[in-house]
Coordinates of C-alpha atoms in Angstrom, one line a residue:
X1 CA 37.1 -4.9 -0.4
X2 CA 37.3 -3.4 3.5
X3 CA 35.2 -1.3 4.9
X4 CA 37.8 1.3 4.7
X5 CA 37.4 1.6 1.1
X6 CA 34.2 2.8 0.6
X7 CA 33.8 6.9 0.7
X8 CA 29.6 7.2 1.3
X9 CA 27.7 10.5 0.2
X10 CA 24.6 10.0 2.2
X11 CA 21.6 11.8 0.3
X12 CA 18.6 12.6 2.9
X13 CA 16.0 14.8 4.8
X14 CA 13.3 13.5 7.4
X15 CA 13.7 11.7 10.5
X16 CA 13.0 8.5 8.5
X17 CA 17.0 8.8 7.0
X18 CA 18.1 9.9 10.4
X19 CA 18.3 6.6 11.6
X20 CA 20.0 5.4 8.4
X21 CA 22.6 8.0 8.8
X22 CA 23.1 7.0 12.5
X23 CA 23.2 3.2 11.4
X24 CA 25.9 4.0 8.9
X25 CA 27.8 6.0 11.4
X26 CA 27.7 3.8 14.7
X27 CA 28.9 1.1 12.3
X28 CA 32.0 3.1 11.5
X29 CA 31.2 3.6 7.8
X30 CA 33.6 6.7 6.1
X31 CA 30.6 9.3 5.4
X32 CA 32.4 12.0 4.0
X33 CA 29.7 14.2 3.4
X34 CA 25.7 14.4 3.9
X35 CA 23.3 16.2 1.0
X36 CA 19.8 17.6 2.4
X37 CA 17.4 20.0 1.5
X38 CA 17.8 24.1 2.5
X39 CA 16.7 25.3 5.6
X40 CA 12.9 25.3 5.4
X41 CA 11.1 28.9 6.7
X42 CA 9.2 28.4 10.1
X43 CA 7.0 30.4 11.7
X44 CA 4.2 33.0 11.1
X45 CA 6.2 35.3 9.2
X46 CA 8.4 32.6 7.7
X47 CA 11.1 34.4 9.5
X48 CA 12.9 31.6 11.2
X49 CA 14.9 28.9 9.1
X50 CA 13.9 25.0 10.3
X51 CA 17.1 22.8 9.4
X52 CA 16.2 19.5 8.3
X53 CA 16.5 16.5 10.9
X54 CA 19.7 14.8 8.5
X55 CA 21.4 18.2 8.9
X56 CA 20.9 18.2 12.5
X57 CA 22.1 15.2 13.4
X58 CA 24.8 15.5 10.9
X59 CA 26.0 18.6 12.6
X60 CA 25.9 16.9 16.0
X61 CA 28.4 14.4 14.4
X62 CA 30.6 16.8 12.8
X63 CA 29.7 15.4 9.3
X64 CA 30.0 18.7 6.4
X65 CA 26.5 19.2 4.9
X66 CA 26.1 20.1 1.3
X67 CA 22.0 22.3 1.0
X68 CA 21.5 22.8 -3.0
X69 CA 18.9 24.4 -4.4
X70 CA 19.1 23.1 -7.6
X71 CA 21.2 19.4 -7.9
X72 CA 22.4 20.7 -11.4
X73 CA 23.9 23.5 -9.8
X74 CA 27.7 23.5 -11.3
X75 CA 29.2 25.0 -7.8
X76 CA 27.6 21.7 -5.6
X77 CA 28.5 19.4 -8.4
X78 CA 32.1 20.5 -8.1
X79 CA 31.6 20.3 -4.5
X80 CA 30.4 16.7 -4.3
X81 CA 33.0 15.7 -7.1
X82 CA 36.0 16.9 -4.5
X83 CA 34.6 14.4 -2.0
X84 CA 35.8 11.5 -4.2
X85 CA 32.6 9.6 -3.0
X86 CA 32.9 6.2 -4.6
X87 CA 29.2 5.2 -3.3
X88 CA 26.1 7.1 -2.7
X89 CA 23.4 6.2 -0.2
X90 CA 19.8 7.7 -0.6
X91 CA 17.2 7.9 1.9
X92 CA 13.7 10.0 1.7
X93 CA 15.3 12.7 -0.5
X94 CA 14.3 13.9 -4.0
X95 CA 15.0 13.3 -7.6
X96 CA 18.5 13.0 -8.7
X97 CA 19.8 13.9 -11.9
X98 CA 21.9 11.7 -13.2
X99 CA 24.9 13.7 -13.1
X100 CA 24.5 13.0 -9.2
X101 CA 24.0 8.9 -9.2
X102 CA 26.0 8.4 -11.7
X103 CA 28.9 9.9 -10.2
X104 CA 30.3 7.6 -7.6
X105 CA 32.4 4.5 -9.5
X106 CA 29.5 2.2 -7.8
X107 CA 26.8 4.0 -8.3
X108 CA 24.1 5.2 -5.9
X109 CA 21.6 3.2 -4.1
X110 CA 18.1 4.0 -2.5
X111 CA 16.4 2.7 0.1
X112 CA 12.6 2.7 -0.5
X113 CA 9.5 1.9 1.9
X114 CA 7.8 -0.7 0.1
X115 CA 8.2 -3.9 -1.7
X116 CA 9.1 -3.0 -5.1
X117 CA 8.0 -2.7 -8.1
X118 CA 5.0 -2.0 -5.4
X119 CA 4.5 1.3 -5.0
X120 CA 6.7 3.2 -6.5
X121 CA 6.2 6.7 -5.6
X122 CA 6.7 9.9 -2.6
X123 CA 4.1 8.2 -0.2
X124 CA 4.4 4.3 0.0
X125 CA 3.7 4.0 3.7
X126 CA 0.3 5.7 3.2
X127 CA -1.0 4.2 0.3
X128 CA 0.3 0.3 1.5
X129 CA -1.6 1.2 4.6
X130 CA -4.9 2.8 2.8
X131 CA -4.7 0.0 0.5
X132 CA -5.1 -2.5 3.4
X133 CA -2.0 -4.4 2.7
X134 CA -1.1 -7.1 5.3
X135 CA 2.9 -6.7 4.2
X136 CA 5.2 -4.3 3.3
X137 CA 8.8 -4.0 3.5
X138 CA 11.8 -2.2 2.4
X139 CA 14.2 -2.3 -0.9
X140 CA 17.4 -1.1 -2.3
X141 CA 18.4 -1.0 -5.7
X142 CA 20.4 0.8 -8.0
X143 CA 19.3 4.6 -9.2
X144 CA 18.7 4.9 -12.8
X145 CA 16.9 7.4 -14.9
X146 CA 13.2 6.7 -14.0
X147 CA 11.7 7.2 -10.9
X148 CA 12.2 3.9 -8.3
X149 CA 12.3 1.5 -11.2
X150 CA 16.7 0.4 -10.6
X151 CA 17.5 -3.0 -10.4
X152 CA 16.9 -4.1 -6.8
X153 CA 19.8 -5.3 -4.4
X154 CA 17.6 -6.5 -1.4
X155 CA 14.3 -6.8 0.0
X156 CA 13.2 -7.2 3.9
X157 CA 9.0 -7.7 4.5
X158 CA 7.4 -5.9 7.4
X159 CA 3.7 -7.1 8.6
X160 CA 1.1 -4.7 8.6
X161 CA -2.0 -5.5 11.5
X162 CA -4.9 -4.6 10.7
X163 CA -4.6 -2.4 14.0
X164 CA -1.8 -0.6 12.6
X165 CA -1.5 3.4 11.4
X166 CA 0.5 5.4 8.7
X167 CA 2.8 6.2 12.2
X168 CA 3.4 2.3 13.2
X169 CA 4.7 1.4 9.9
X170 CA 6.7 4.2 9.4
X171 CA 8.8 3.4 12.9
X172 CA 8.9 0.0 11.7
X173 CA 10.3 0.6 8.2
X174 CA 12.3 3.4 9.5
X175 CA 13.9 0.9 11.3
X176 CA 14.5 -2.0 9.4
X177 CA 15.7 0.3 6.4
X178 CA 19.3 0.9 8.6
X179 CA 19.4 -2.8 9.1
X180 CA 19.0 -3.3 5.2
X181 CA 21.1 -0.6 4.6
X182 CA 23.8 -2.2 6.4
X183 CA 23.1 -5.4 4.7
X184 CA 23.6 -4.0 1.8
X185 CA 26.5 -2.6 2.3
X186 CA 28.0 -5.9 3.4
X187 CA 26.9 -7.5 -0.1
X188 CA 28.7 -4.5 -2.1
X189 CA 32.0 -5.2 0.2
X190 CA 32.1 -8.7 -0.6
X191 CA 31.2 -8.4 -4.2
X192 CA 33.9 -5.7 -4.6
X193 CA 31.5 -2.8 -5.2
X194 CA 29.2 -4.9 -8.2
X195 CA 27.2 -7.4 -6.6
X196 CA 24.2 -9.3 -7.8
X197 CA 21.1 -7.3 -8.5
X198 CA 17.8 -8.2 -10.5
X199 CA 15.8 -6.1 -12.8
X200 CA 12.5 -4.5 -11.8
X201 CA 10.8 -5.6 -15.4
X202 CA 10.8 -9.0 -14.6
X203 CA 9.3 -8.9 -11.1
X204 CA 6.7 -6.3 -13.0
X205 CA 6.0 -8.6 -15.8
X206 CA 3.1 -10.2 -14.1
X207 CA 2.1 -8.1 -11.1
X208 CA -0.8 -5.9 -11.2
X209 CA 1.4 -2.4 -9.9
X210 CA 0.0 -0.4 -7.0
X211 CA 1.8 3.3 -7.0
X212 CA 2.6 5.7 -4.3
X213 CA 2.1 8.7 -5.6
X214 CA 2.5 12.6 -3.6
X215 CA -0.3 13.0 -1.8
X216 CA -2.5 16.1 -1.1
X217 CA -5.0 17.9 0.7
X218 CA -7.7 16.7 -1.2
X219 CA -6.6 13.2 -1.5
X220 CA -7.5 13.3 2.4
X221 CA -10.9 13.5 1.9
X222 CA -13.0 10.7 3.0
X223 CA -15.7 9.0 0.7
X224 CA -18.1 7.6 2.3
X225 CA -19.4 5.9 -0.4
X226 CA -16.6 2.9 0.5
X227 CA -17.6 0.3 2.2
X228 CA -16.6 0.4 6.0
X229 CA -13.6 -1.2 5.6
X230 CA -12.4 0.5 2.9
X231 CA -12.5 4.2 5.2
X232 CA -11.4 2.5 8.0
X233 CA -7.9 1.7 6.5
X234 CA -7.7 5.3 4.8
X235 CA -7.9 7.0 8.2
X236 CA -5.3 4.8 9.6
X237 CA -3.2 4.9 6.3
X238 CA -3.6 8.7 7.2
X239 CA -3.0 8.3 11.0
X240 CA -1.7 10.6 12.5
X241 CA -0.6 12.7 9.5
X242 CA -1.7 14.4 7.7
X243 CA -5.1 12.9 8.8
X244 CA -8.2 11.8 6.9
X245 CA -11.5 15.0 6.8
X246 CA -14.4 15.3 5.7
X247 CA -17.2 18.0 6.2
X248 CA -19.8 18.1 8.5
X249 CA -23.1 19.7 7.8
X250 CA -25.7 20.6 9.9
X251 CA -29.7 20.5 8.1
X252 CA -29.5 24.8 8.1
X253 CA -26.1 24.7 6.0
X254 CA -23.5 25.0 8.6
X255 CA -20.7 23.2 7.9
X256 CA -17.2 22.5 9.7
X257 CA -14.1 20.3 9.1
X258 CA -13.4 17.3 11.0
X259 CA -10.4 15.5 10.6
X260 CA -10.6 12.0 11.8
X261 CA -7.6 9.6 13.5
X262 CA -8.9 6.5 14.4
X263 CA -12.2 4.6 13.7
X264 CA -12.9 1.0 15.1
X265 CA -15.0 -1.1 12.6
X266 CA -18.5 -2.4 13.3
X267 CA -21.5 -5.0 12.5
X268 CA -24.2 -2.4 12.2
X269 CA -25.8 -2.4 9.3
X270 CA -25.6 1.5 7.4
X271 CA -28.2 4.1 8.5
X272 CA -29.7 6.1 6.2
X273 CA -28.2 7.7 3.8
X274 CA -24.1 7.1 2.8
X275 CA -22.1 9.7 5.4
X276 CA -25.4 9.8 7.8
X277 CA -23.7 11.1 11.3
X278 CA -25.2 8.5 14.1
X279 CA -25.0 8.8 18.1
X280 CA -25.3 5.0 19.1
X281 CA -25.4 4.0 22.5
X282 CA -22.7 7.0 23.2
X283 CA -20.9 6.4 20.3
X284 CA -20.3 8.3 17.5
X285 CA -20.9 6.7 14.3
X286 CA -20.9 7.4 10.4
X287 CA -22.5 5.4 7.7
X288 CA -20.8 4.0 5.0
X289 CA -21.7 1.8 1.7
X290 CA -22.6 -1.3 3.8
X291 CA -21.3 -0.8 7.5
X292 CA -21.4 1.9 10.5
X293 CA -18.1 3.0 10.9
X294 CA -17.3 4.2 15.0
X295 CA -15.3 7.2 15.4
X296 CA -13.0 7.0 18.1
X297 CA -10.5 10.1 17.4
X298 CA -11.1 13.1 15.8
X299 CA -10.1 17.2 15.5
X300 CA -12.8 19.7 15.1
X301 CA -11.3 22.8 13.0
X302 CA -9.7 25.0 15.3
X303 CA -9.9 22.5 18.3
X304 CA -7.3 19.9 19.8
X305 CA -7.3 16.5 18.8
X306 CA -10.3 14.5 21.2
X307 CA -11.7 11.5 21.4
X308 CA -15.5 10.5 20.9
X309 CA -17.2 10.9 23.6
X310 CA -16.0 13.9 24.3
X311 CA -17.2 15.3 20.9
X312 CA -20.4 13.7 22.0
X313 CA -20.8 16.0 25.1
X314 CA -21.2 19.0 22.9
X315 CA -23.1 17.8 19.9
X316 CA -26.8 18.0 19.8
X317 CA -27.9 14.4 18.9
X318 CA -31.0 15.5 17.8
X319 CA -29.4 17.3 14.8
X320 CA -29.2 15.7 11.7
X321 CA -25.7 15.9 10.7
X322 CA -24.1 14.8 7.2
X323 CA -20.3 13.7 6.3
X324 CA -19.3 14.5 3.2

């Protein structure tokens, strides 16, 4: 099979599939149409509609753009049908029905942030990160009717340092899901549109599974009832977004929210009680199960983003404050 042959759908939303999309198009690949979410409301009144960065880029290369609401909607479905799409590429988009990836005659393929079976799920770069894995990687495979469990074409592992954030291995992954995008693609040309694949169960059979699921304001939340280490990867598996909090009391009952970026890891022993707020030699510290944890990065509620010290500057170290 050529190049030529294949007509590509490409399915996607965040800046993450932008470079995916760009891959596919710099490399001459026939995208005949691009799928994204509506136009998201902006703004204080929710007066101004945000396209999505696929659409945008998509427009800037002439590509049409298909925006359903609903991906069982009869009018899109007759819309994606008249593109005669024989192959579907999915990148940080939603749910499909199966109407959708079953569509093209050689199916649709995802590519995923993370080593699956491992997290399967909406967030894998945050939870590999929290989770203090030292690899990660990316996978395609095959859409079926569950959610990221299709037989796998390809893997690629990424390293995760211990240094790293949420934001390093996303540009990483974001990266090296083009390249194994375009890998892919090469292995469905030379297999003539079927080429090997392996099933998910037997990789699961014997692997304690680690999911990835949505996550939430309150999943944010920092327990300081962890041992250091164990907070010092959640902030940086929430680094910079959308950022580990917790809520700082003063002894009289005041309380505000601090969001926290970037912590550096100590030998201290723990002060006090779990969450006690400690100024050490001009550095802000919080206790944790075993460990003081430094902060080196945080946002007051209402404030800009600062580090430390400068938090220090204003704080009363005489006050006995609490994390929680």
């Amino acid at each position: 099979m050529q190049k030529s042959d294949l007509r590509i759908v490409f399915m996607g939303t965040p800046e993450f599939a932008v470079e995916t999309l760009r891959a596919l198009v710099d490399n001459d690949y026939n995208v005949v149409a691009v799928v994204t979410q509506p136009d998201k409301p902006v703004g204080r009144h929710g007066s101004v509609l945000q396209p999505s960065a696929v659409k945008q880029y998509a427009q800037e290369k002439g590509l049409p753009v298909l925006q359903p609401e609903k991906m069982k909607d009869p009018d899109f479905l007759q819309q994606l049908r008249g593109y005669q799409a024989n192959l579907q590429v999915v990148v940080a988009f939603r749910m499909l029905p199966e109407v959708v990836w079953a569509m093209p005659q050689y199916g649709t393929f995802n590519v995923h942030a993370a080593l699956l079976p491992q997290y399967r799920g909406a967030a894998p770069i945050n939870w590999a990160v929290i989770n203090g894995e030292t690899q990660t990687g990316v996978t395609t495979f095959f859409l079926d009717h569950d959610i990221d469990t299709g037989r796998i074409i390809m893997q690629l592992p990424f390293d995760v340092p211990d240094t790293a954030d949420a934001e390093f291995v996303y540009d990483g992954l974001m990266h090296l899901g083009a390249r194994i995008c375009l890998e892919t693609l090469q292995k469905i040309l030379q297999a003539d549109g079927h080429p090997e694949s392996i099933s998910q169960h037997t990789l699961a059979a014997d692997a304690e599974l680690k999911s990835a699921p949505k996550i939430f304001k309150e999943t944010c939340r920092v327990d300081w009832s962890l041992t250091a280490k164990q907070v010092y990867d959640f902030v940086r598996g929430l680094s910079p977004y959308p950022g580990a909090w917790t809520t700082l009391r003063q002894p009289g009952g005041k309380e505000t929210v601090l969001k926290i970026f970037k912590t550096t890891k100590t030998t201290t022993p723990a002060t006090g009680r779990v969450g006690q707020v400690v100024a050490l030699k001009k550095q802000l510290c919080i206790s944790c199960a075993d460990y003081l944890l430094q902060i080196d990065e945080l946002q007051l509620a209402g404030k800009k983003r600062m580090d430390a010290a400068s938090f220090l500057n204003g704080w009363n170290a005489q006050e006995d404050w609490l994390a929680e």
